[in-house]
Amino acid sequence: MTADRRIEEITDRIRERSAPTRDAYLARIRRKGADGPKRSTLTCGNLAHGFAACGPTDKARLSEGATPNLGIITAYNDMLSAHQPFERYPEIIRETARAVGATAQVASGVPAMCDGVTQGQAGMELSLFSRDVIAMATAVGLSHDMFDAAVYLGVCDKIVPGLVIAALTFGHLPAIFIPAGPMTSGLPNDEKSRIRQLYAEGKVGRDALLEAESKSYHGPGTCTFYGTANSNQMLMEIMGLHTPGSSFINPNTPLRDALTREATRRALSITALGNEYTPAGLVVDERAVVNGVVGLHATGGSTNHTMHLVAMAAAAGIKLSWQDISDLSDVTPLLARVYPNGLADVNHFNAAGGMGFLIRELLDRGLLHDDVRTAWGAGLRAYAVEAKLGIDGQSVIRADAPRDSGDPKVLTTADQPFSSNGGVRMLTGNLGKAVIKVSAVKPERRVVEAPAKIFHDQNDLKAAFDAGDLNTDFVAVVRFQGPQSNGMPELHKLTPLLGVLLDRGHRVALVTDGRMSGASGKVPAAIHVTPEAKAGGPIARIREGDLIRLDGEAGTLEVLVDAAEFEARMPEQPDLSANEFGMGRELFAAFRATVGTADQGASVF
């Protein structure tokens, strides 16, 4: 089926807008692809360094240069539950490569921080910038020019976008992303949220909170709510950078290992040395980017990707805008209800039919481009499947995705969507541009008009909450949280506090130039406000008590004061020196000074 007319129109305008930069990008990767890896032409000293630590068989193959060498980029560390399973992967990949007459080497390790650990802490101010550090660290590893293809081992929030940016920078190389999978289900996410709110109100102690958190985050694998990490996995599959059906298989299972071996063999088969050369830069084109945005909306995915997808697309010479993302939301039905947009977790989503069911439903409605090139081959229809373990216990077999959802409360059809649109939209008005995610916000709470309460630190809001100063209708304006100010940390720590006030019957909303992530939940939040306060944006001219109107239905964000008087105000300029030192923040001064705006991907590139 051809794509829906509205999908085609948005794709065409992205293609037209991107033509000069995309054409230049494609010319670069084609030149590099024609050159091939320099391994066979390296000096003897160069090459000897490249395989000095290898065994005799690998050394012989690398010295001849006639068989493919696979670069492994790994974000392994054993502090992140999602990344701990990657400890075993390099050896699995090396053994699989040797079995088919090829070689594989770990080209680079990249940093991987956990936003769950740093949430509300000083370290969170490095989080967004870590994406670009990951891209640069990957580039260092691949710059040795020893590789015919690369596999990328990453899962979480900034790690996958950073790896994608690097994979597209080295877009002449084939790329496959190999996931680790979600942890098994623990304490239900809504129960965890309930305990958090009780703790915020002082009704339970730290021991009860820690017990609930530990039962929720209890083993290896991705956190099971549908935040940025699991949105990443969805994106890699629907954009054709995973093997089909591999996103949400639990770690350390026979099927998970079989999928890893299969991905290795596939990566080795699509190098320029064979007949199926599939460079990453040709996989990720305008159609693949649109497919990713549609998938994000159809699943109620993370708002962080309103920045990450822009930055990822730019690495391939593609100019994606917030308006494109918002317009695609308007035509994409919401087909999944995964926490915080529902009570289910990603394991329930996968059991109900998962990515295969979702992709088939969207393809059948014409909401995805099928005529794409993927790491698996031609056409996205090949991803409308379910991966299973073969009877030998070693191989992967695939069957068509189930016709019926295993749980229609979790995963539904395009004919009976949970909502007619994806729920992520752009807000505009005299405060600039912002993003809002309304899929988890009740319709009666999507429009808030109330006086502003101003905060320059999320801890100040908590102090006001603890003092009982917030028992009223208000719009919390938490500013100087943008990338130039302090690296744009997530403000998810505010969610339980604002949720309590909402449950008390107050009309509350959040307006911030910071981030709230895919776990933002039931509070209406205008996030990523651009221009940010540090750049002198209008948000810096709001005063305590100004009437703010956030309209998530109409897509507007306004301060309701006299226009001339508002324009004449001087922007606030608070002392931000406390954000400049400690936890490594001093090392990122150059990033804060040069970072782009949120609507351009908040990137230093």
CSV table of N, CA and C in Angstrom, one decimal, residues 305-388:
chain,number,residue,atom,x,y,z
A,305,HIS,N,12.6,12.8,22.1
A,305,HIS,CA,12.8,12.6,20.6
A,305,HIS,C,12.4,13.8,19.8
A,306,THR,N,11.7,14.8,20.3
A,306,THR,CA,11.5,16.0,19.5
A,306,THR,C,12.8,16.7,19.3
A,307,MET,N,13.8,16.4,20.2
A,307,MET,CA,15.2,16.9,19.9
A,307,MET,C,16.1,15.9,19.3
A,308,HIS,N,16.0,14.6,19.8
A,308,HIS,CA,17.0,13.6,19.3
A,308,HIS,C,16.7,13.3,17.8
A,309,LEU,N,15.5,13.2,17.4
A,309,LEU,CA,15.2,12.9,16.0
A,309,LEU,C,15.7,14.0,15.1
A,310,VAL,N,15.5,15.2,15.6
A,310,VAL,CA,16.0,16.4,14.8
A,310,VAL,C,17.5,16.3,14.6
A,311,ALA,N,18.2,16.0,15.7
A,311,ALA,CA,19.7,15.9,15.6
A,311,ALA,C,20.1,14.6,14.8
A,312,MET,N,19.4,13.5,15.0
A,312,MET,CA,19.8,12.3,14.2
A,312,MET,C,19.6,12.5,12.7
A,313,ALA,N,18.4,13.1,12.4
A,313,ALA,CA,18.2,13.4,11.0
A,313,ALA,C,19.2,14.3,10.4
A,314,ALA,N,19.6,15.3,11.1
A,314,ALA,CA,20.6,16.3,10.6
A,314,ALA,C,21.9,15.6,10.3
A,315,ALA,N,22.3,14.6,11.0
A,315,ALA,CA,23.5,13.8,10.8
A,315,ALA,C,23.5,13.2,9.4
A,316,ALA,N,22.3,13.0,8.9
A,316,ALA,CA,22.2,12.4,7.5
A,316,ALA,C,21.8,13.5,6.5
A,317,GLY,N,21.9,14.7,6.8
A,317,GLY,CA,21.6,15.8,5.9
A,317,GLY,C,20.2,16.1,5.8
A,318,ILE,N,19.3,15.6,6.7
A,318,ILE,CA,17.9,15.8,6.6
A,318,ILE,C,17.4,16.8,7.7
A,319,LYS,N,16.6,17.8,7.2
A,319,LYS,CA,16.1,18.9,8.1
A,319,LYS,C,14.7,18.6,8.5
A,320,LEU,N,14.6,18.1,9.7
A,320,LEU,CA,13.3,17.8,10.4
A,320,LEU,C,13.0,18.9,11.3
A,321,SER,N,11.7,19.3,11.4
A,321,SER,CA,11.3,20.4,12.2
A,321,SER,C,10.3,20.0,13.2
A,322,TRP,N,10.1,20.8,14.3
A,322,TRP,CA,9.0,20.5,15.2
A,322,TRP,C,7.6,20.6,14.5
A,323,GLN,N,7.5,21.5,13.5
A,323,GLN,CA,6.2,21.5,12.8
A,323,GLN,C,5.9,20.2,12.1
A,324,ASP,N,7.0,19.6,11.5
A,324,ASP,CA,6.8,18.3,10.9
A,324,ASP,C,6.3,17.3,11.9
A,325,ILE,N,7.0,17.3,13.1
A,325,ILE,CA,6.6,16.3,14.1
A,325,ILE,C,5.2,16.5,14.6
A,326,SER,N,4.8,17.8,14.8
A,326,SER,CA,3.5,18.1,15.2
A,326,SER,C,2.4,17.7,14.2
A,327,ASP,N,2.7,18.0,12.9
A,327,ASP,CA,1.8,17.7,11.8
A,327,ASP,C,1.6,16.2,11.7
A,328,LEU,N,2.7,15.4,11.8
A,328,LEU,CA,2.6,14.0,11.8
A,328,LEU,C,1.8,13.4,12.9
A,329,SER,N,1.9,14.1,14.1
A,329,SER,CA,1.0,13.7,15.2
A,329,SER,C,-0.4,13.8,14.9
A,330,ASP,N,-0.8,14.8,14.2
A,330,ASP,CA,-2.2,15.1,13.9
A,330,ASP,C,-2.8,14.0,13.0
A,331,VAL,N,-2.0,13.3,12.2
A,331,VAL,CA,-2.5,12.2,11.3
A,331,VAL,C,-2.2,10.8,11.8
A,332,THR,N,-1.5,10.7,12.9
A,332,THR,CA,-1.2,9.4,13.4
A,332,THR,C,-2.0,9.0,14.6
A,333,PRO,N,-2.7,7.8,14.5
A,333,PRO,CA,-3.6,7.4,15.7
A,333,PRO,C,-2.7,6.8,16.8
A,334,LEU,N,-3.1,6.9,18.0
A,334,LEU,CA,-2.4,6.3,19.1
A,334,LEU,C,-2.9,4.9,19.3
A,335,LEU,N,-2.0,3.9,19.1
A,335,LEU,CA,-2.3,2.5,19.1
A,335,LEU,C,-1.9,1.7,20.3
A,336,ALA,N,-1.0,2.4,21.2
A,336,ALA,CA,-0.5,1.7,22.3
A,336,ALA,C,-0.8,2.4,23.6
A,337,ARG,N,-1.0,1.7,24.7
A,337,ARG,CA,-1.2,2.3,26.0
A,337,ARG,C,-0.2,1.6,26.9
A,338,VAL,N,1.0,2.3,27.0
A,338,VAL,CA,2.0,1.8,27.9
A,338,VAL,C,2.4,2.9,28.9
A,339,TYR,N,2.6,2.5,30.1
A,339,TYR,CA,2.9,3.5,31.2
A,339,TYR,C,3.9,4.5,30.7
A,340,PRO,N,3.7,5.8,30.8
A,340,PRO,CA,2.7,6.5,31.6
A,340,PRO,C,1.4,6.8,30.9
A,341,ASN,N,1.2,6.3,29.6
A,341,ASN,CA,0.0,6.5,28.9
A,341,ASN,C,-1.0,5.4,29.2
A,342,GLY,N,-0.7,4.5,30.0
A,342,GLY,CA,-1.6,3.4,30.4
A,342,GLY,C,-1.0,2.7,31.6
A,343,LEU,N,-1.6,1.5,31.9
A,343,LEU,CA,-1.1,0.8,33.1
A,343,LEU,C,-0.1,-0.3,32.7
A,344,ALA,N,0.0,-0.7,31.4
A,344,ALA,CA,0.8,-1.8,31.0
A,344,ALA,C,2.3,-1.3,30.9
A,345,ASP,N,3.2,-2.3,30.9
A,345,ASP,CA,4.6,-2.1,30.7
A,345,ASP,C,5.0,-2.6,29.3
A,346,VAL,N,6.3,-2.5,28.9
A,346,VAL,CA,6.7,-2.9,27.6
A,346,VAL,C,6.6,-4.4,27.4
A,347,ASN,N,6.7,-5.2,28.4
A,347,ASN,CA,6.5,-6.6,28.3
A,347,ASN,C,5.1,-7.0,27.9
A,348,HIS,N,4.1,-6.2,28.5
A,348,HIS,CA,2.7,-6.4,28.1
A,348,HIS,C,2.5,-6.0,26.7
A,349,PHE,N,3.1,-4.9,26.3
A,349,PHE,CA,3.0,-4.5,24.9
A,349,PHE,C,3.6,-5.5,24.0
A,350,ASN,N,4.7,-6.1,24.3
A,350,ASN,CA,5.3,-7.1,23.4
A,350,ASN,C,4.4,-8.4,23.3
A,351,ALA,N,3.9,-8.8,24.5
A,351,ALA,CA,3.0,-10.0,24.6
A,351,ALA,C,1.7,-9.8,23.8
A,352,ALA,N,1.3,-8.5,23.7
A,352,ALA,CA,0.0,-8.2,23.0
A,352,ALA,C,0.2,-8.2,21.5
A,353,GLY,N,1.4,-8.3,21.0
A,353,GLY,CA,1.6,-8.3,19.6
A,353,GLY,C,2.9,-7.5,19.2
A,354,GLY,N,3.2,-6.5,20.0
A,354,GLY,CA,4.5,-5.8,19.9
A,354,GLY,C,4.6,-5.0,18.6
A,355,MET,N,5.9,-4.9,18.2
A,355,MET,CA,6.3,-4.1,17.1
A,355,MET,C,5.7,-4.6,15.8
A,356,GLY,N,5.7,-6.0,15.6
A,356,GLY,CA,5.2,-6.5,14.4
A,356,GLY,C,3.7,-6.2,14.2
A,357,PHE,N,2.9,-6.3,15.2
A,357,PHE,CA,1.5,-5.9,15.1
A,357,PHE,C,1.3,-4.4,14.8
A,358,LEU,N,2.1,-3.6,15.5
A,358,LEU,CA,2.0,-2.1,15.3
A,358,LEU,C,2.4,-1.8,13.9
A,359,ILE,N,3.5,-2.3,13.4
A,359,ILE,CA,4.0,-1.9,12.1
A,359,ILE,C,3.0,-2.4,11.0
A,360,ARG,N,2.4,-3.6,11.2
A,360,ARG,CA,1.4,-4.0,10.2
A,360,ARG,C,0.2,-3.1,10.1
A,361,GLU,N,-0.3,-2.8,11.3
A,361,GLU,CA,-1.4,-1.9,11.4
A,361,GLU,C,-1.2,-0.5,10.7
A,362,LEU,N,0.0,0.0,11.0
A,362,LEU,CA,0.3,1.3,10.4
A,362,LEU,C,0.5,1.2,8.9
A,363,LEU,N,1.2,0.1,8.5
A,363,LEU,CA,1.4,-0.1,7.0
A,363,LEU,C,0.1,-0.2,6.3
A,364,ASP,N,-0.8,-1.0,6.9
A,364,ASP,CA,-2.1,-1.3,6.2
A,364,ASP,C,-3.0,0.0,6.1
A,365,ARG,N,-2.7,0.9,7.0
A,365,ARG,CA,-3.5,2.2,6.9
A,365,ARG,C,-2.7,3.2,6.1
A,366,GLY,N,-1.6,2.9,5.6
A,366,GLY,CA,-0.8,3.8,4.7
A,366,GLY,C,-0.1,4.8,5.5
A,367,LEU,N,0.1,4.6,6.8
A,367,LEU,CA,0.8,5.6,7.7
A,367,LEU,C,2.3,5.4,7.8
A,368,LEU,N,2.8,4.4,7.2
A,368,LEU,CA,4.3,4.2,7.1
A,368,LEU,C,4.7,4.0,5.7
A,369,HIS,N,5.9,4.4,5.4
A,369,HIS,CA,6.5,4.1,4.1
A,369,HIS,C,7.0,2.7,4.1
A,370,ASP,N,6.5,1.9,3.2
A,370,ASP,CA,7.0,0.5,3.1
A,370,ASP,C,8.2,0.4,2.2
A,371,ASP,N,8.3,1.4,1.2
A,371,ASP,CA,9.3,1.3,0.2
A,371,ASP,C,10.6,1.9,0.7
A,372,VAL,N,11.1,1.3,1.8
A,372,VAL,CA,12.4,1.8,2.4
A,372,VAL,C,13.4,0.7,2.3
A,373,ARG,N,14.6,1.1,2.4
A,373,ARG,CA,15.7,0.1,2.5
A,373,ARG,C,16.1,0.0,4.0
A,374,THR,N,16.2,-1.2,4.4
A,374,THR,CA,16.5,-1.5,5.8
A,374,THR,C,17.8,-2.3,5.9
A,375,ALA,N,18.3,-2.5,7.1
A,375,ALA,CA,19.4,-3.3,7.4
A,375,ALA,C,19.1,-4.8,7.1
A,376,TRP,N,17.8,-5.1,7.1
A,376,TRP,CA,17.3,-6.5,6.8
A,376,TRP,C,17.1,-6.7,5.3
A,377,GLY,N,16.9,-5.7,4.6
A,377,GLY,CA,16.6,-5.8,3.1
A,377,GLY,C,15.7,-4.8,2.7
A,378,ALA,N,14.9,-5.1,1.7
A,378,ALA,CA,14.0,-4.1,1.0
A,378,ALA,C,12.6,-4.2,1.7
A,379,GLY,N,12.0,-3.1,2.0
A,379,GLY,CA,10.6,-3.0,2.5
A,379,GLY,C,10.4,-3.2,4.0
A,380,LEU,N,9.6,-2.3,4.5
A,380,LEU,CA,9.3,-2.4,6.0
A,380,LEU,C,8.4,-3.5,6.3
A,381,ARG,N,7.6,-4.1,5.3
A,381,ARG,CA,6.7,-5.1,5.6
A,381,ARG,C,7.4,-6.4,6.2
A,382,ALA,N,8.7,-6.5,6.0
A,382,ALA,CA,9.4,-7.6,6.6
A,382,ALA,C,9.5,-7.5,8.1
A,383,TYR,N,9.2,-6.3,8.6
A,383,TYR,CA,9.2,-6.2,10.1
A,383,TYR,C,7.8,-6.4,10.7
A,384,ALA,N,6.8,-6.7,10.0
A,384,ALA,CA,5.5,-7.0,10.5
A,384,ALA,C,5.4,-8.5,10.9
A,385,VAL,N,6.3,-8.8,11.8
A,385,VAL,CA,6.5,-10.2,12.2
A,385,VAL,C,6.8,-10.4,13.7
A,386,GLU,N,6.8,-11.6,14.1
A,386,GLU,CA,7.2,-11.9,15.5
A,386,GLU,C,8.4,-12.9,15.4
A,387,ALA,N,9.4,-12.6,16.2
A,387,ALA,CA,10.6,-13.4,16.2
A,387,ALA,C,10.4,-14.5,17.3
A,388,LYS,N,10.8,-15.7,16.9
A,388,LYS,CA,10.7,-16.9,17.8
A,388,LYS,C,12.0,-17.7,17.7
